[in-house]
């Protein structure tokens, strides 16, 4: 989307694939039924941990101590179920013994019907009480999922069976640990290529028109419909993972995602689901076929085939509908994805990937954030800088000329300063419109932005109460006006330095820093040049007039009278101002072009 299309500004995704830490806080209620952690790896066979209970016979209301023990483990999740229906709901309620290592969870409609860990702190044994419910089945069995570390875990480890007095023998076998079915994975022997993009397959490429066969820095995602299935190919440079997601809107939440995660010298391919701004819930790759991957020199490729419709998995969207498409990359640790350092690529509109083949791109920066950056750069690199130069050095250049009843320099200065305040106010509001709240991940940038906004508003307020010339308060106003304006400009430049590298507007490094430093040096150089020129012109004027006070003691009106009598040097100032304006616009256009390409 181009910056010229201001009228078409729309909200784009904050989309941040937050880190997956294996539910270190133990909030695993989404797994109440399956008891499978969303890690994507296969569960282990042959459990190494055991469950013990201090009773084998129970009645309603009994308080039974249950202990899970074994080799050191990070997390656990335990329930009691009907031994004759282990696929049923959790039964009874738990009571904690040590609230520092375990916590109670709600599964189904039963409060405290499950218990889990509170942190990843290593454990070898945990204990708690289970309270037998009313209307309990005749046989109850404890089941536990134990996570040794992210990739090593056991699901539904069977515990002891508790029976009511005089209950008949149990009619089913005890639950056994099971492994998630693994799909056969093959190696990709060739690079993906862009042939067929827009004609036989739907492609998303970044940079636009790049070819992954020739450019290892090309992010590439393609969809090719083949009957009732779709072949997906994804590649690009990645330190840890590549992923894409299908979404009904441009905001993270309720999205169907697919991950290619580098794990040692291999790649794990899994579907996932994202609920809100949280880490994805990784699922086993059962719904995917023809899994394949290739990894070399930080460049990862993965492909798989998926049916267009998977009724048995409601979290897998139908592929013959329109969605926004996100393409993200980031780091991974021990098979876990971490929060990406830059904004994902996002398509600018919804697409049906099974419809007419198209070759599209996207944006790595939300449009509102683009305009935020553009307006701030316009205000604090162009309008305010030119306005300050005009007010500081060009009062005597048009001494008798008026524009709408005011001196020309003053009208130019006031117009540029009002423009600065308007641009700053609009730019200040855009991030709040985009996020809907204060950003906690933007560092000092938003705090500096608030200071700049306050100082920008202060300047016109001070101007309204500007004292008349030659009054006692005029000097105080001059210093306050100059001080607050100078502070606003310095802080604005600092805020722009910090804002350029934020994920939502990540201008290319180190180019952005060099250009911003160049602008600062350019402005300071012109300022010094005009200061030196003005100083020597004033000295020359004093030598030609019998003024009793030195130049340092003269007020602004007296200095203006002196300068009005010297036409020499005005041409030089006009030439410098023209060059300065051209230079400022060159810096502005450079930044706007870079923002537009994000």
PDB file of N, CA, C and O in Angstrom, residues 1-11 348 367-368 370-371 374-375 596:
ATOM      1  N   UNK A   1       0.861  -1.188   0.000  1.00  0.00           N
ATOM      2  CA  UNK A   1       0.000   0.000   0.000  1.00  0.00           C
ATOM      3  C   UNK A   1       0.893   1.233   0.000  1.00  0.00           C
ATOM      4  O   UNK A   1       1.857   1.318   0.747  1.00  0.00           O
ATOM      5  N   UNK A   2       0.603   2.221  -0.851  1.00  0.00           N
ATOM      6  CA  UNK A   2       1.442   3.403  -0.978  1.00  0.00           C
ATOM      7  C   UNK A   2       0.975   4.489  -0.032  1.00  0.00           C
ATOM      8  O   UNK A   2      -0.202   4.628   0.279  1.00  0.00           O
ATOM      9  N   UNK A   3       1.970   5.288   0.400  1.00  0.00           N
ATOM     10  CA  UNK A   3       1.642   6.364   1.339  1.00  0.00           C
ATOM     11  C   UNK A   3       0.737   7.401   0.681  1.00  0.00           C
ATOM     12  O   UNK A   3       0.026   8.127   1.368  1.00  0.00           O
ATOM     13  N   UNK A   4       0.772   7.471  -0.650  1.00  0.00           N
ATOM     14  CA  UNK A   4      -0.092   8.447  -1.320  1.00  0.00           C
ATOM     15  C   UNK A   4      -1.557   8.125  -1.118  1.00  0.00           C
ATOM     16  O   UNK A   4      -2.412   8.988  -1.237  1.00  0.00           O
ATOM     17  N   UNK A   5      -1.865   6.878  -0.819  1.00  0.00           N
ATOM     18  CA  UNK A   5      -3.278   6.495  -0.622  1.00  0.00           C
ATOM     19  C   UNK A   5      -3.692   6.729   0.809  1.00  0.00           C
ATOM     20  O   UNK A   5      -4.088   5.825   1.535  1.00  0.00           O
ATOM     21  N   UNK A   6      -3.593   8.000   1.216  1.00  0.00           N
ATOM     22  CA  UNK A   6      -3.900   8.329   2.615  1.00  0.00           C
ATOM     23  C   UNK A   6      -5.342   7.992   2.958  1.00  0.00           C
ATOM     24  O   UNK A   6      -5.647   7.530   4.056  1.00  0.00           O
ATOM     25  N   UNK A   7      -6.225   8.205   2.021  1.00  0.00           N
ATOM     26  CA  UNK A   7      -7.639   7.986   2.322  1.00  0.00           C
ATOM     27  C   UNK A   7      -7.958   6.525   2.570  1.00  0.00           C
ATOM     28  O   UNK A   7      -9.007   6.197   3.100  1.00  0.00           O
ATOM     29  N   UNK A   8      -7.062   5.603   2.173  1.00  0.00           N
ATOM     30  CA  UNK A   8      -7.357   4.174   2.338  1.00  0.00           C
ATOM     31  C   UNK A   8      -6.674   3.558   3.527  1.00  0.00           C
ATOM     32  O   UNK A   8      -6.461   2.354   3.568  1.00  0.00           O
ATOM     33  N   UNK A   9      -6.292   4.409   4.491  1.00  0.00           N
ATOM     34  CA  UNK A   9      -5.612   3.889   5.678  1.00  0.00           C
ATOM     35  C   UNK A   9      -6.514   2.905   6.406  1.00  0.00           C
ATOM     36  O   UNK A   9      -7.654   3.193   6.679  1.00  0.00           O
ATOM     37  N   UNK A  10      -5.985   1.749   6.699  1.00  0.00           N
ATOM     38  CA  UNK A  10      -6.719   0.737   7.464  1.00  0.00           C
ATOM     39  C   UNK A  10      -5.831   0.178   8.529  1.00  0.00           C
ATOM     40  O   UNK A  10      -4.611   0.312   8.472  1.00  0.00           O
ATOM     41  N   UNK A  11      -6.417  -0.443   9.538  1.00  0.00           N
ATOM     42  CA  UNK A  11      -5.650  -1.052  10.621  1.00  0.00           C
ATOM     43  C   UNK A  11      -5.069  -2.370  10.161  1.00  0.00           C
ATOM     44  O   UNK A  11      -5.779  -3.173   9.620  1.00  0.00           O
ATOM     45  N   UNK A 348      -2.345  -7.297   2.067  1.00  0.00           N
ATOM     46  CA  UNK A 348      -3.129  -6.074   2.221  1.00  0.00           C
ATOM     47  C   UNK A 348      -4.626  -6.297   2.086  1.00  0.00           C
ATOM     48  O   UNK A 348      -5.423  -5.405   2.364  1.00  0.00           O
ATOM     49  N   UNK A 367      -0.220  -0.068   8.284  1.00  0.00           N
ATOM     50  CA  UNK A 367      -0.378   1.205   7.585  1.00  0.00           C
ATOM     51  C   UNK A 367      -0.454   2.384   8.543  1.00  0.00           C
ATOM     52  O   UNK A 367       0.125   3.449   8.290  1.00  0.00           O
ATOM     53  N   UNK A 368      -1.171   2.239   9.655  1.00  0.00           N
ATOM     54  CA  UNK A 368      -1.262   3.349  10.606  1.00  0.00           C
ATOM     55  C   UNK A 368       0.104   3.687  11.188  1.00  0.00           C
ATOM     56  O   UNK A 368       0.405   4.864  11.430  1.00  0.00           O
ATOM     57  N   UNK A 370       2.949   3.198   9.613  1.00  0.00           N
ATOM     58  CA  UNK A 370       3.661   3.868   8.525  1.00  0.00           C
ATOM     59  C   UNK A 370       3.346   5.367   8.518  1.00  0.00           C
ATOM     60  O   UNK A 370       4.242   6.210   8.406  1.00  0.00           O
ATOM     61  N   UNK A 371       2.061   5.686   8.632  1.00  0.00           N
ATOM     62  CA  UNK A 371       1.678   7.099   8.619  1.00  0.00           C
ATOM     63  C   UNK A 371       2.152   7.806   9.890  1.00  0.00           C
ATOM     64  O   UNK A 371       2.473   8.995   9.858  1.00  0.00           O
ATOM     65  N   UNK A 374       5.724   8.561   9.072  1.00  0.00           N
ATOM     66  CA  UNK A 374       5.819   9.557   8.008  1.00  0.00           C
ATOM     67  C   UNK A 374       5.455  10.954   8.511  1.00  0.00           C
ATOM     68  O   UNK A 374       6.150  11.939   8.219  1.00  0.00           O
ATOM     69  N   UNK A 375       4.379  11.069   9.270  1.00  0.00           N
ATOM     70  CA  UNK A 375       3.954  12.379   9.776  1.00  0.00           C
ATOM     71  C   UNK A 375       4.969  12.955  10.764  1.00  0.00           C
ATOM     72  O   UNK A 375       5.237  14.151  10.761  1.00  0.00           O
ATOM     73  N   UNK A 596       7.523   3.401   2.660  1.00  0.00           N
ATOM     74  CA  UNK A 596       6.551   2.879   1.706  1.00  0.00           C
ATOM     75  C   UNK A 596       6.888   1.461   1.250  1.00  0.00           C
ATOM     76  O   UNK A 596       6.001   0.695   0.869  1.00  0.00           O
TER      77      UNK A 596
END
